[in-house]
């Protein structure tokens, strides 16, 4: 290898190192499909807007977290969470209350760091949530690497501070949940 080829190879390797460091320290733009760590959980970036980054939990919520967030009588024999015992209405559901309350509390996410979102969960019925179930269209638009999971649980988080500041004092955030299969 001559000096010109060696210089070119070194420059390419330095660019790769620079990209890795920029990602590590949040100095580059996030990319859909990229995996990051937030609140000691792995998440996929699923959407990037001007001020927000949407992420989805990469694997099933850990059993110890499920047991901390949800009451024992709302877990089935497989330790999956029941939607509700009384209602199919998202606005009144047990799972909505827990995801928008205890889930955020257990993960140490202050709602002051989040931006509430209006959820149109049924024809002309809306509620304000930090956590919600995404639409089928939203799921269809995700990369296959993100939605094809072994487990059935995933969660989303929209946050403008997630990627760049490794999650601290973030504002403009939304948290959502989704139940998906394979």
PDB file of C-alpha atoms in Angstrom:
ATOM      1  CA  UNK A   1       0.000   0.000   0.000  1.00  0.00           C
ATOM      2  CA  UNK A   2       1.410   3.370  -0.997  1.00  0.00           C
ATOM      3  CA  UNK A   3       1.233   6.566   1.063  1.00  0.00           C
ATOM      4  CA  UNK A   4      -1.797   7.936  -0.801  1.00  0.00           C
ATOM      5  CA  UNK A   5      -3.779   4.705  -0.264  1.00  0.00           C
ATOM      6  CA  UNK A   6      -2.711   4.554   3.381  1.00  0.00           C
ATOM      7  CA  UNK A   7      -3.753   8.182   3.935  1.00  0.00           C
ATOM      8  CA  UNK A   8      -7.142   7.466   2.328  1.00  0.00           C
ATOM      9  CA  UNK A   9      -7.652   4.386   4.549  1.00  0.00           C
ATOM     10  CA  UNK A  10      -6.705   6.342   7.695  1.00  0.00           C
ATOM     11  CA  UNK A  11      -9.106   9.154   6.743  1.00  0.00           C
ATOM     12  CA  UNK A  12     -11.967   6.640   6.265  1.00  0.00           C
ATOM     13  CA  UNK A  13     -11.251   5.013   9.638  1.00  0.00           C
ATOM     14  CA  UNK A  14     -11.093   8.406  11.353  1.00  0.00           C
ATOM     15  CA  UNK A  15     -14.472   9.347   9.860  1.00  0.00           C
ATOM     16  CA  UNK A  16     -15.977   6.126  11.257  1.00  0.00           C
ATOM     17  CA  UNK A  17     -14.475   6.821  14.684  1.00  0.00           C
ATOM     18  CA  UNK A  18     -15.823  10.385  14.549  1.00  0.00           C
ATOM     19  CA  UNK A  19     -19.337   9.111  13.684  1.00  0.00           C
ATOM     20  CA  UNK A  20     -19.269   6.676  16.623  1.00  0.00           C
ATOM     21  CA  UNK A  21     -18.125   9.399  19.012  1.00  0.00           C
ATOM     22  CA  UNK A  22     -20.774  11.840  17.737  1.00  0.00           C
ATOM     23  CA  UNK A  23     -23.449   9.199  18.328  1.00  0.00           C
ATOM     24  CA  UNK A  24     -22.072   8.359  21.752  1.00  0.00           C
ATOM     25  CA  UNK A  25     -22.107  11.987  22.857  1.00  0.00           C
ATOM     26  CA  UNK A  26     -25.304  12.939  21.034  1.00  0.00           C
ATOM     27  CA  UNK A  27     -23.717  15.320  18.547  1.00  0.00           C
ATOM     28  CA  UNK A  28     -25.269  13.846  15.423  1.00  0.00           C
ATOM     29  CA  UNK A  29     -28.781  13.559  14.146  1.00  0.00           C
ATOM     30  CA  UNK A  30     -30.676  10.461  15.257  1.00  0.00           C
ATOM     31  CA  UNK A  31     -31.703   7.946  12.605  1.00  0.00           C
ATOM     32  CA  UNK A  32     -34.850   5.834  12.395  1.00  0.00           C
ATOM     33  CA  UNK A  33     -34.029   2.242  13.320  1.00  0.00           C
ATOM     34  CA  UNK A  34     -31.070   3.220  15.505  1.00  0.00           C
ATOM     35  CA  UNK A  35     -30.927   1.576  18.946  1.00  0.00           C
ATOM     36  CA  UNK A  36     -30.297   3.743  22.014  1.00  0.00           C
ATOM     37  CA  UNK A  37     -30.365   3.281  25.797  1.00  0.00           C
ATOM     38  CA  UNK A  38     -32.755   5.320  27.947  1.00  0.00           C
ATOM     39  CA  UNK A  39     -33.595   4.703  31.608  1.00  0.00           C
ATOM     40  CA  UNK A  40     -31.510   1.501  31.459  1.00  0.00           C
ATOM     41  CA  UNK A  41     -33.710   0.035  28.718  1.00  0.00           C
ATOM     42  CA  UNK A  42     -32.928  -0.412  25.010  1.00  0.00           C
ATOM     43  CA  UNK A  43     -35.144   1.519  22.597  1.00  0.00           C
ATOM     44  CA  UNK A  44     -35.366   1.916  18.813  1.00  0.00           C
ATOM     45  CA  UNK A  45     -35.697   5.349  17.271  1.00  0.00           C
ATOM     46  CA  UNK A  46     -38.897   5.163  15.238  1.00  0.00           C
ATOM     47  CA  UNK A  47     -39.515   8.754  14.207  1.00  0.00           C
ATOM     48  CA  UNK A  48     -37.547  11.992  14.107  1.00  0.00           C
ATOM     49  CA  UNK A  49     -39.183  15.430  13.955  1.00  0.00           C
ATOM     50  CA  UNK A  50     -37.660  18.896  14.279  1.00  0.00           C
ATOM     51  CA  UNK A  51     -38.091  18.935  18.052  1.00  0.00           C
ATOM     52  CA  UNK A  52     -38.804  15.331  19.024  1.00  0.00           C
ATOM     53  CA  UNK A  53     -37.426  11.846  18.730  1.00  0.00           C
ATOM     54  CA  UNK A  54     -39.865   8.946  19.055  1.00  0.00           C
ATOM     55  CA  UNK A  55     -38.512   5.720  20.510  1.00  0.00           C
ATOM     56  CA  UNK A  56     -40.002   2.280  21.066  1.00  0.00           C
ATOM     57  CA  UNK A  57     -38.897  -0.216  23.661  1.00  0.00           C
ATOM     58  CA  UNK A  58     -36.727  -2.754  21.844  1.00  0.00           C
ATOM     59  CA  UNK A  59     -37.813  -5.782  23.870  1.00  0.00           C
ATOM     60  CA  UNK A  60     -40.633  -6.859  26.130  1.00  0.00           C
ATOM     61  CA  UNK A  61     -40.885  -4.818  29.305  1.00  0.00           C
ATOM     62  CA  UNK A  62     -38.848  -6.657  31.969  1.00  0.00           C
ATOM     63  CA  UNK A  63     -40.965  -8.730  34.370  1.00  0.00           C
ATOM     64  CA  UNK A  64     -39.716  -6.840  37.428  1.00  0.00           C
ATOM     65  CA  UNK A  65     -40.818  -3.554  35.834  1.00  0.00           C
ATOM     66  CA  UNK A  66     -44.213  -5.013  34.883  1.00  0.00           C
ATOM     67  CA  UNK A  67     -44.692  -6.193  38.460  1.00  0.00           C
ATOM     68  CA  UNK A  68     -43.728  -2.779  39.832  1.00  0.00           C
ATOM     69  CA  UNK A  69     -46.053  -0.840  37.517  1.00  0.00           C
ATOM     70  CA  UNK A  70     -49.107  -3.113  37.396  1.00  0.00           C
ATOM     71  CA  UNK A  71     -51.152  -4.685  40.204  1.00  0.00           C
ATOM     72  CA  UNK A  72     -50.905  -8.461  40.634  1.00  0.00           C
ATOM     73  CA  UNK A  73     -54.612  -9.008  39.895  1.00  0.00           C
ATOM     74  CA  UNK A  74     -54.156  -7.293  36.510  1.00  0.00           C
ATOM     75  CA  UNK A  75     -51.493  -9.772  35.351  1.00  0.00           C
ATOM     76  CA  UNK A  76     -52.409 -13.042  33.668  1.00  0.00           C
ATOM     77  CA  UNK A  77     -50.598 -16.354  34.173  1.00  0.00           C
ATOM     78  CA  UNK A  78     -47.961 -15.369  31.568  1.00  0.00           C
ATOM     79  CA  UNK A  79     -47.368 -12.074  33.446  1.00  0.00           C
ATOM     80  CA  UNK A  80     -48.976 -10.121  30.599  1.00  0.00           C
ATOM     81  CA  UNK A  81     -50.979  -7.044  31.575  1.00  0.00           C
ATOM     82  CA  UNK A  82     -54.744  -6.989  31.158  1.00  0.00           C
ATOM     83  CA  UNK A  83     -56.145  -3.932  29.381  1.00  0.00           C
ATOM     84  CA  UNK A  84     -58.958  -3.551  31.932  1.00  0.00           C
ATOM     85  CA  UNK A  85     -61.477  -5.755  33.755  1.00  0.00           C
ATOM     86  CA  UNK A  86     -64.434  -3.428  33.289  1.00  0.00           C
ATOM     87  CA  UNK A  87     -64.054  -1.410  30.095  1.00  0.00           C
ATOM     88  CA  UNK A  88     -62.711  -1.487  26.559  1.00  0.00           C
ATOM     89  CA  UNK A  89     -62.616   2.313  26.575  1.00  0.00           C
ATOM     90  CA  UNK A  90     -59.047   3.637  26.424  1.00  0.00           C
ATOM     91  CA  UNK A  91     -60.002   6.803  28.318  1.00  0.00           C
ATOM     92  CA  UNK A  92     -61.165   4.788  31.347  1.00  0.00           C
ATOM     93  CA  UNK A  93     -58.793   1.834  31.093  1.00  0.00           C
ATOM     94  CA  UNK A  94     -56.543   0.525  33.844  1.00  0.00           C
ATOM     95  CA  UNK A  95     -53.584   0.154  31.495  1.00  0.00           C
ATOM     96  CA  UNK A  96     -53.859   3.811  30.408  1.00  0.00           C
ATOM     97  CA  UNK A  97     -53.890   5.006  34.026  1.00  0.00           C
ATOM     98  CA  UNK A  98     -50.845   2.910  34.915  1.00  0.00           C
ATOM     99  CA  UNK A  99     -48.828   3.815  31.806  1.00  0.00           C
ATOM    100  CA  UNK A 100     -49.539   7.525  32.185  1.00  0.00           C
ATOM    101  CA  UNK A 101     -48.850   7.439  35.917  1.00  0.00           C
ATOM    102  CA  UNK A 102     -46.972   4.677  37.668  1.00  0.00           C
ATOM    103  CA  UNK A 103     -44.934   3.676  34.592  1.00  0.00           C
ATOM    104  CA  UNK A 104     -43.539   7.198  34.289  1.00  0.00           C
ATOM    105  CA  UNK A 105     -42.968   7.364  38.050  1.00  0.00           C
ATOM    106  CA  UNK A 106     -41.103   4.041  38.241  1.00  0.00           C
ATOM    107  CA  UNK A 107     -38.847   5.010  35.329  1.00  0.00           C
ATOM    108  CA  UNK A 108     -38.206   8.375  36.970  1.00  0.00           C
ATOM    109  CA  UNK A 109     -39.701  10.375  34.104  1.00  0.00           C
ATOM    110  CA  UNK A 110     -41.058  13.726  35.275  1.00  0.00           C
ATOM    111  CA  UNK A 111     -44.136  14.781  33.324  1.00  0.00           C
ATOM    112  CA  UNK A 112     -42.639  18.302  33.282  1.00  0.00           C
ATOM    113  CA  UNK A 113     -40.110  16.801  30.838  1.00  0.00           C
ATOM    114  CA  UNK A 114     -42.906  15.562  28.578  1.00  0.00           C
ATOM    115  CA  UNK A 115     -45.293  17.170  26.156  1.00  0.00           C
ATOM    116  CA  UNK A 116     -48.822  15.849  26.524  1.00  0.00           C
ATOM    117  CA  UNK A 117     -50.483  14.736  23.331  1.00  0.00           C
ATOM    118  CA  UNK A 118     -54.097  14.537  22.320  1.00  0.00           C
ATOM    119  CA  UNK A 119     -55.017  10.973  21.496  1.00  0.00           C
ATOM    120  CA  UNK A 120     -57.937  10.437  19.142  1.00  0.00           C
ATOM    121  CA  UNK A 121     -58.577   6.886  20.307  1.00  0.00           C
ATOM    122  CA  UNK A 122     -62.062   6.443  18.862  1.00  0.00           C
ATOM    123  CA  UNK A 123     -64.185   8.279  16.356  1.00  0.00           C
ATOM    124  CA  UNK A 124     -64.100  11.882  17.593  1.00  0.00           C
ATOM    125  CA  UNK A 125     -63.144  10.854  21.148  1.00  0.00           C
ATOM    126  CA  UNK A 126     -59.905  12.319  22.432  1.00  0.00           C
ATOM    127  CA  UNK A 127     -57.938  12.279  25.670  1.00  0.00           C
ATOM    128  CA  UNK A 128     -54.640  13.824  26.670  1.00  0.00           C
ATOM    129  CA  UNK A 129     -51.872  11.274  27.280  1.00  0.00           C
ATOM    130  CA  UNK A 130     -48.158  10.863  27.707  1.00  0.00           C
ATOM    131  CA  UNK A 131     -48.516   7.162  26.909  1.00  0.00           C
ATOM    132  CA  UNK A 132     -50.760   5.723  24.232  1.00  0.00           C
ATOM    133  CA  UNK A 133     -51.229   2.911  21.778  1.00  0.00           C
ATOM    134  CA  UNK A 134     -50.160   3.930  18.256  1.00  0.00           C
ATOM    135  CA  UNK A 135     -52.338   3.471  15.227  1.00  0.00           C
ATOM    136  CA  UNK A 136     -52.018   0.619  12.777  1.00  0.00           C
ATOM    137  CA  UNK A 137     -50.768   3.135  10.196  1.00  0.00           C
ATOM    138  CA  UNK A 138     -47.989   4.257  12.551  1.00  0.00           C
ATOM    139  CA  UNK A 139     -46.928   0.640  13.022  1.00  0.00           C
ATOM    140  CA  UNK A 140     -47.012  -0.031   9.284  1.00  0.00           C
ATOM    141  CA  UNK A 141     -44.664   2.891   8.682  1.00  0.00           C
ATOM    142  CA  UNK A 142     -41.972   1.495  11.009  1.00  0.00           C
ATOM    143  CA  UNK A 143     -38.936  -0.378   9.675  1.00  0.00           C
ATOM    144  CA  UNK A 144     -39.322  -4.170   9.870  1.00  0.00           C
ATOM    145  CA  UNK A 145     -36.239  -4.411  12.088  1.00  0.00           C
ATOM    146  CA  UNK A 146     -38.058  -2.316  14.673  1.00  0.00           C
ATOM    147  CA  UNK A 147     -41.500  -3.925  14.676  1.00  0.00           C
ATOM    148  CA  UNK A 148     -40.505  -7.560  14.191  1.00  0.00           C
ATOM    149  CA  UNK A 149     -39.941  -8.609  17.800  1.00  0.00           C
ATOM    150  CA  UNK A 150     -40.052 -11.878  19.692  1.00  0.00           C
ATOM    151  CA  UNK A 151     -42.189 -10.367  22.432  1.00  0.00           C
ATOM    152  CA  UNK A 152     -45.558  -8.663  22.305  1.00  0.00           C
ATOM    153  CA  UNK A 153     -44.839  -5.468  24.272  1.00  0.00           C
ATOM    154  CA  UNK A 154     -43.230  -2.297  23.068  1.00  0.00           C
ATOM    155  CA  UNK A 155     -43.317   1.327  24.230  1.00  0.00           C
ATOM    156  CA  UNK A 156     -42.734   4.604  22.459  1.00  0.00           C
ATOM    157  CA  UNK A 157     -41.265   7.783  23.761  1.00  0.00           C
ATOM    158  CA  UNK A 158     -41.098  11.071  21.879  1.00  0.00           C
ATOM    159  CA  UNK A 159     -38.467  13.334  23.298  1.00  0.00           C
ATOM    160  CA  UNK A 160     -36.358  16.093  21.878  1.00  0.00           C
ATOM    161  CA  UNK A 161     -33.728  15.548  24.564  1.00  0.00           C
ATOM    162  CA  UNK A 162     -33.521  11.749  24.381  1.00  0.00           C
ATOM    163  CA  UNK A 163     -30.827  11.484  21.801  1.00  0.00           C
ATOM    164  CA  UNK A 164     -28.750  14.561  22.334  1.00  0.00           C
ATOM    165  CA  UNK A 165     -28.474  14.754  26.109  1.00  0.00           C
ATOM    166  CA  UNK A 166     -28.689  11.074  27.048  1.00  0.00           C
ATOM    167  CA  UNK A 167     -31.960  11.878  28.795  1.00  0.00           C
ATOM    168  CA  UNK A 168     -31.745  14.672  31.283  1.00  0.00           C
ATOM    169  CA  UNK A 169     -34.036  17.650  31.809  1.00  0.00           C
ATOM    170  CA  UNK A 170     -35.778  16.901  28.538  1.00  0.00           C
ATOM    171  CA  UNK A 171     -38.743  18.894  27.339  1.00  0.00           C
ATOM    172  CA  UNK A 172     -41.147  18.392  24.484  1.00  0.00           C
ATOM    173  CA  UNK A 173     -41.594  14.650  25.054  1.00  0.00           C
ATOM    174  CA  UNK A 174     -44.376  12.157  24.590  1.00  0.00           C
ATOM    175  CA  UNK A 175     -44.545   8.580  25.755  1.00  0.00           C
ATOM    176  CA  UNK A 176     -46.732   5.992  24.113  1.00  0.00           C
ATOM    177  CA  UNK A 177     -47.300   2.276  24.355  1.00  0.00           C
ATOM    178  CA  UNK A 178     -48.070  -0.362  21.740  1.00  0.00           C
ATOM    179  CA  UNK A 179     -49.012  -4.015  21.849  1.00  0.00           C
ATOM    180  CA  UNK A 180     -47.572  -5.815  18.806  1.00  0.00           C
ATOM    181  CA  UNK A 181     -47.140  -9.416  17.708  1.00  0.00           C
ATOM    182  CA  UNK A 182     -44.083 -10.747  15.851  1.00  0.00           C
TER     183      UNK A 182
END
